[in-house]
Coordinates of C-alpha atoms in Angstrom, one line a residue:
X27 CA 66.5 65.2 -90.0
X28 CA 65.7 62.0 -88.2
X29 CA 62.7 59.8 -89.0
X30 CA 60.6 61.0 -86.1
X31 CA 61.2 64.7 -86.9
X32 CA 60.3 64.0 -90.5
X33 CA 56.9 62.4 -89.5
X34 CA 56.1 65.4 -87.3
X35 CA 56.9 67.9 -90.1
X36 CA 54.5 66.0 -92.4
X37 CA 51.8 66.0 -89.8
X38 CA 52.1 69.8 -89.2
X39 CA 51.9 70.5 -92.9
X40 CA 48.8 68.3 -93.2
X41 CA 47.1 70.0 -90.2
X42 CA 47.8 73.5 -91.7
X43 CA 46.3 72.5 -95.0
X44 CA 43.3 70.9 -93.4
X45 CA 42.7 73.9 -91.2
X46 CA 42.8 76.2 -94.2
X47 CA 40.3 74.0 -96.1
X48 CA 37.9 73.9 -93.1
X49 CA 38.1 77.7 -92.8
X50 CA 37.3 78.1 -96.5
X51 CA 34.3 75.8 -96.2
X52 CA 32.9 77.6 -93.2
X53 CA 33.4 80.9 -94.9
X54 CA 32.8 81.6 -98.6
X55 CA 31.7 78.1 -99.6
X56 CA 28.7 77.7 -97.3
X57 CA 25.5 76.7 -99.1
X58 CA 23.7 79.8 -97.6
X59 CA 24.9 83.3 -97.9
X60 CA 23.7 86.1 -95.6
X61 CA 22.5 88.9 -97.9
X62 CA 20.5 91.1 -95.6
X63 CA 19.6 91.7 -91.9
X64 CA 16.3 93.5 -91.4
X65 CA 15.8 95.0 -87.9
X66 CA 12.5 94.5 -86.0
X67 CA 12.6 97.4 -83.5
X68 CA 10.9 97.1 -80.1
X69 CA 10.1 93.4 -80.5
X70 CA 10.9 91.5 -77.4
X71 CA 11.1 87.8 -76.7
X72 CA 10.8 84.7 -78.8
X73 CA 9.7 84.9 -82.5
X74 CA 7.7 82.1 -84.0
X75 CA 6.4 81.0 -87.4
X76 CA 6.4 83.1 -90.6
X77 CA 4.8 83.3 -94.0
X78 CA 5.3 85.4 -97.1
X79 CA 3.1 87.4 -99.4
X80 CA 5.1 86.9 -102.6
X81 CA 3.2 89.4 -104.8
X82 CA 3.5 92.3 -102.3
X83 CA 6.9 91.1 -101.0
X84 CA 5.8 91.1 -97.3
X85 CA 7.0 88.8 -94.6
X86 CA 4.6 88.1 -91.7
X87 CA 6.4 87.1 -88.4
X88 CA 4.6 85.9 -85.2
X89 CA 6.0 87.8 -82.2
X90 CA 5.1 85.1 -79.7
X91 CA 6.2 86.8 -76.5
X92 CA 5.5 90.3 -77.9
X93 CA 1.8 89.6 -78.6
X94 CA 2.1 91.0 -82.1
X95 CA 2.3 90.1 -85.7
X96 CA 5.2 91.9 -87.3
X97 CA 5.1 92.9 -91.0
X98 CA 8.3 93.3 -93.0
X99 CA 8.6 95.0 -96.3
X100 CA 11.0 92.8 -98.2
X101 CA 11.2 95.1 -101.2
X102 CA 12.5 98.0 -99.0
X103 CA 14.3 95.7 -96.6
X104 CA 12.7 97.2 -93.5
X105 CA 10.1 96.8 -90.8
X106 CA 6.7 98.0 -92.0
X107 CA 4.2 97.7 -89.2
X108 CA 3.2 95.8 -86.0
X109 CA -0.3 94.5 -85.4
X110 CA -1.0 94.1 -81.7
X111 CA -3.7 92.3 -79.7
X112 CA -2.6 88.6 -79.7
X113 CA -2.0 86.3 -76.8
X114 CA 0.9 84.0 -77.9
X115 CA 0.7 84.4 -81.7
X116 CA 2.3 81.3 -83.3
X117 CA 1.1 80.3 -86.8
X118 CA 0.8 82.6 -89.8
X119 CA -0.6 81.6 -93.2
X120 CA -1.2 83.9 -96.2
X121 CA -3.5 82.6 -98.9
X122 CA -3.0 84.6 -102.1
X123 CA -6.1 83.3 -104.0
X124 CA -8.4 84.5 -101.2
X125 CA -6.3 87.5 -100.3
X126 CA -6.5 86.5 -96.6
X127 CA -4.0 86.2 -93.8
X128 CA -4.8 83.7 -91.0
X129 CA -3.0 84.1 -87.7
X130 CA -3.2 81.5 -84.9
X131 CA -3.0 82.7 -81.3
X132 CA -2.4 80.0 -78.7
X133 CA -3.4 81.5 -75.3
X134 CA -6.6 83.2 -76.5
X135 CA -7.6 80.2 -78.6
X136 CA -8.2 82.4 -81.7
X137 CA -7.7 82.1 -85.4
X138 CA -7.9 85.6 -86.7
X139 CA -8.5 86.4 -90.4
X140 CA -7.2 89.6 -91.9
X141 CA -7.6 91.1 -95.4
X142 CA -4.4 90.6 -97.3
X143 CA -4.1 94.1 -98.8
X144 CA -5.1 96.4 -95.8
X145 CA -4.4 93.8 -93.0
X146 CA -7.7 94.9 -91.4
X147 CA -9.3 92.3 -89.2
X148 CA -12.0 90.5 -91.2
X149 CA -13.2 87.6 -88.9
X150 CA -12.1 86.2 -85.5
X151 CA -12.7 82.5 -85.2
X152 CA -12.9 81.2 -81.7
X153 CA -11.5 77.7 -81.1
X154 CA -9.9 76.5 -77.8
X155 CA -6.5 77.2 -76.4
X156 CA -3.4 76.1 -78.3
X157 CA -3.8 77.2 -82.0
X158 CA -0.4 76.9 -83.6
X159 CA 0.3 75.4 -87.1
X160 CA -2.0 76.4 -90.0
X161 CA -2.1 74.9 -93.5
X162 CA -4.3 75.6 -96.6
X163 CA -5.8 73.0 -98.9
X164 CA -6.6 74.8 -102.3
X165 CA -8.8 72.1 -103.8
X166 CA -11.4 72.2 -101.0
X167 CA -10.5 75.7 -99.9
X168 CA -10.1 74.5 -96.3
X169 CA -7.7 75.6 -93.7
X170 CA -6.5 73.1 -91.1
X171 CA -5.3 74.4 -87.7
X172 CA -3.8 72.4 -84.9
X173 CA -4.9 73.2 -81.3
X174 CA -6.1 71.6 -78.0
X175 CA -4.2 69.1 -76.0
X176 CA -2.4 70.0 -72.8
X177 CA -2.7 73.7 -73.6
X178 CA -6.5 73.4 -73.4
X179 CA -6.5 71.0 -70.4
X180 CA -7.4 68.0 -72.6
X181 CA -5.8 64.6 -73.0
X182 CA -6.2 64.8 -76.8
X183 CA -5.5 67.3 -79.6
X184 CA -7.6 68.6 -82.4
X185 CA -7.3 69.7 -86.0
X186 CA -9.8 72.4 -86.6
X187 CA -11.4 72.5 -90.1
X188 CA -12.1 76.0 -91.4
X189 CA -14.1 77.0 -94.4
X190 CA -11.6 79.5 -95.7
X191 CA -14.0 81.3 -98.1
X192 CA -16.5 82.0 -95.3
X193 CA -14.2 81.9 -92.3
X194 CA -16.4 79.3 -90.5
X195 CA -15.2 76.5 -88.1
X196 CA -17.0 73.5 -89.7
X197 CA -15.5 70.5 -87.9
X198 CA -12.6 68.9 -86.0
X199 CA -10.4 65.8 -86.3
X200 CA -9.3 64.3 -83.0
X201 CA -5.6 63.4 -82.6
X202 CA -3.6 61.9 -79.8
X203 CA -2.2 65.2 -78.4
X204 CA -1.4 68.8 -79.4
X205 CA -0.3 68.9 -83.0
X206 CA 3.2 70.4 -83.5
X207 CA 3.3 70.3 -87.3
X208 CA 0.8 69.8 -90.2
X209 CA 1.8 68.7 -93.7
X210 CA -0.5 68.1 -96.7
X211 CA 0.1 66.2 -99.8
X212 CA -0.6 67.9 -103.2
X213 CA -3.9 66.1 -103.7
X214 CA -5.1 67.4 -100.3
X215 CA -6.3 63.9 -99.3
X216 CA -3.5 63.1 -96.8
X217 CA -2.6 65.2 -93.8
X218 CA 0.5 64.3 -91.8
X219 CA 0.2 65.4 -88.1
X220 CA 3.3 65.5 -86.0
X221 CA 2.6 65.1 -82.3
X222 CA 5.7 66.1 -80.3
X223 CA 4.4 65.1 -76.9
X224 CA 3.6 61.5 -78.0
X225 CA 6.6 61.1 -80.4
X226 CA 4.2 60.1 -83.1
X227 CA 3.0 60.9 -86.6
X228 CA -0.7 60.5 -87.2
X229 CA -1.9 60.2 -90.8
X230 CA -5.3 61.7 -91.5
X231 CA -7.6 60.9 -94.4
X232 CA -9.1 64.3 -95.0
X233 CA -12.1 63.0 -96.9
X234 CA -13.0 60.7 -94.0
X235 CA -11.8 63.4 -91.5
X236 CA -10.2 60.8 -89.3
X237 CA -6.8 59.2 -88.4
X238 CA -6.1 56.2 -90.5
X239 CA -2.5 55.4 -89.3
X240 CA -0.3 56.1 -86.4
X241 CA 3.5 55.9 -86.6
X242 CA 6.1 56.0 -83.9
X243 CA 9.2 58.2 -84.3
X244 CA 12.3 56.7 -82.8
X245 CA 13.7 59.9 -81.3
X246 CA 11.8 62.2 -78.9
X247 CA 9.9 65.4 -79.5
X248 CA 9.5 65.5 -83.3
X249 CA 8.6 69.1 -83.9
X250 CA 8.9 70.5 -87.4
X251 CA 9.0 68.6 -90.7
X252 CA 9.0 68.9 -94.5
X253 CA 7.7 66.6 -97.3
X254 CA 9.3 65.6 -100.6
X255 CA 6.3 64.0 -102.3
X256 CA 8.4 63.0 -105.4
X257 CA 10.5 60.5 -103.4
X258 CA 7.8 59.9 -100.7
X259 CA 10.1 61.2 -97.9
X260 CA 9.3 63.0 -94.7
X261 CA 12.1 65.0 -93.1
X262 CA 11.5 65.2 -89.4
X263 CA 13.3 67.4 -86.9
X264 CA 13.6 66.0 -83.4
X265 CA 14.9 67.6 -80.2
X266 CA 16.0 64.7 -78.1
X267 CA 18.5 63.9 -79.5
X268 CA 18.7 66.7 -82.1
X269 CA 18.3 64.7 -85.3
X270 CA 17.0 65.0 -88.9
X271 CA 15.2 61.8 -89.5
X272 CA 14.2 60.7 -93.0
X273 CA 11.1 58.6 -93.1
X274 CA 9.3 56.8 -96.0
X275 CA 5.9 58.5 -96.1
X276 CA 4.2 55.3 -97.3
X277 CA 5.7 52.6 -95.1
X278 CA 6.8 54.8 -92.1
X279 CA 10.3 53.2 -92.3
X280 CA 13.1 55.4 -91.1
X281 CA 15.8 55.4 -93.8
X282 CA 18.3 57.9 -92.5
X283 CA 19.3 59.7 -89.2
X284 CA 21.6 62.7 -89.2
X285 CA 22.7 65.1 -86.4
X286 CA 21.0 68.5 -86.5
X287 CA 20.9 71.8 -84.7
X288 CA 20.0 72.0 -81.0
X289 CA 16.8 73.8 -80.3
X290 CA 15.4 72.8 -83.7
X291 CA 12.4 74.8 -84.8
X292 CA 12.2 74.8 -88.6
X293 CA 12.5 72.2 -91.3
X294 CA 12.2 72.9 -95.1
X295 CA 12.9 71.1 -98.3
X296 CA 14.0 72.9 -101.5
X297 CA 13.3 70.6 -104.5
X298 CA 15.4 72.4 -107.2
X299 CA 18.7 71.9 -105.2
X300 CA 17.4 68.8 -103.4
X301 CA 18.4 70.3 -100.1
X302 CA 16.9 70.2 -96.6
X303 CA 17.3 73.2 -94.3
X304 CA 17.0 72.7 -90.5
X305 CA 17.2 75.8 -88.2
X306 CA 17.9 75.7 -84.5
X307 CA 19.0 77.7 -81.5
X308 CA 15.7 78.3 -79.7
X309 CA 16.5 79.3 -76.1
X310 CA 20.2 78.8 -76.7
X311 CA 23.2 81.2 -76.9
X312 CA 24.0 80.3 -80.5
X313 CA 22.0 79.3 -83.5
X314 CA 22.7 77.4 -86.7
X315 CA 21.1 76.2 -89.9
X316 CA 22.1 72.7 -90.9
X317 CA 22.0 72.1 -94.7
X318 CA 21.7 68.6 -96.1
X319 CA 22.1 67.4 -99.7
X320 CA 19.8 64.6 -100.9
X321 CA 21.7 62.3 -103.3
X322 CA 18.8 59.9 -103.6
X323 CA 15.7 59.0 -101.5
X324 CA 17.7 57.1 -98.9
X325 CA 21.0 59.0 -98.8
X326 CA 21.9 62.4 -97.4
X327 CA 24.9 64.3 -96.3
X328 CA 25.5 67.5 -94.3
X329 CA 26.9 70.1 -96.7
X330 CA 26.8 73.1 -94.4
X331 CA 26.4 74.4 -90.9
X332 CA 25.6 78.1 -91.1
X333 CA 25.9 80.3 -88.0
X334 CA 22.9 82.5 -87.3
X335 CA 22.2 84.1 -83.9
X336 CA 21.4 82.9 -80.4
X337 CA 17.7 82.0 -79.9
X338 CA 17.1 82.0 -83.7
X339 CA 15.0 78.8 -83.9
X340 CA 12.3 79.4 -86.5
X341 CA 12.8 79.9 -90.3
X342 CA 11.0 80.0 -93.6
X343 CA 12.1 78.9 -97.1
X344 CA 10.4 80.8 -100.0
X345 CA 10.9 79.0 -103.3
X346 CA 9.2 81.8 -105.2
X347 CA 11.6 84.4 -103.8
X348 CA 14.6 82.0 -103.6
X349 CA 15.3 83.2 -100.1
X350 CA 15.7 81.6 -96.7
X351 CA 14.5 83.7 -93.7
X352 CA 15.6 83.1 -90.1
X353 CA 13.9 84.9 -87.2
X354 CA 16.3 86.1 -84.6
X355 CA 15.1 87.5 -81.3
X356 CA 16.6 90.6 -79.6
X357 CA 19.7 89.9 -77.5
X358 CA 22.9 91.4 -76.3
X359 CA 21.9 94.9 -77.2
X360 CA 20.8 94.0 -80.8
X361 CA 17.3 94.4 -82.1
X362 CA 15.2 91.4 -83.1
X363 CA 15.9 90.8 -86.8
X364 CA 15.1 88.8 -89.9
X365 CA 18.3 87.2 -91.3
X366 CA 17.9 86.8 -95.1
X367 CA 19.9 84.1 -96.8
X368 CA 20.4 83.4 -100.5
X369 CA 21.2 79.8 -101.5
X370 CA 24.5 79.1 -103.1
X371 CA 25.0 76.3 -105.7

């Protein structure tokens, strides 16, 4: 065998070994393992945000284009019921201590409150068009809901302040445009508001009920985000380009940029494993979850790229149930479904 043939043989052997290793990583060694697929029959179009009732093991899913809130029985692993009557339902928030479910509906400008056990309508709260993200602050028992902006024909957005005990709209905080994400710190005194249209994060002092800082995000259309308060890090999903940006939540310095899924529509941080999950695929033929490992506050690496389904943009991480849920719309003859993943160490 001459020297050139010998080199080619070594190269072929190396490629075969590398291909085998790659296949193994994409198969059994992925950091998320699909354990269940729960069908959502007769649900059409895009699915949006979700929340979970841990005690009753129910998942609430906003059927944005279907005009419904879908209820999934996680214990039985099947669709339970569908609640109609919404115009563009987007945000869902279950508050266990109050036994209430809050559902934000964008096109009718409503935040509806349901009893947690029966899911009967308790109170409709009229806002303006565009209600989307909803978060709860347990110390003050306030709910914050983002709305307004272009959806409402305004050149600014608003954070509605809701008395969650009495279901009353008690005030608003003005922000630069429609809020795409809301994140609270544990003390409830700082609210991070992502504004996709303006490529900014606005920091709200909730005691003053006003914006105290505005930070620019280097990539465009920051949508969803998560917060690791222990390391003071924000994990920001952007759409143009598709990136996961790590930002210091005190200084606003961007400390890391990593590629992420196209059509990004869900970002979550799981502290026990120090992992960030970013789901994407909205309006695309394929969907993925990118999984990142945090080695320290400033260093991250991609440890998995899990295939989901086309159009499956939104997701939810439940630390209490140790499950990651991906909402997949109906396509190619398949019903809409919730893809249930278990994390793998």
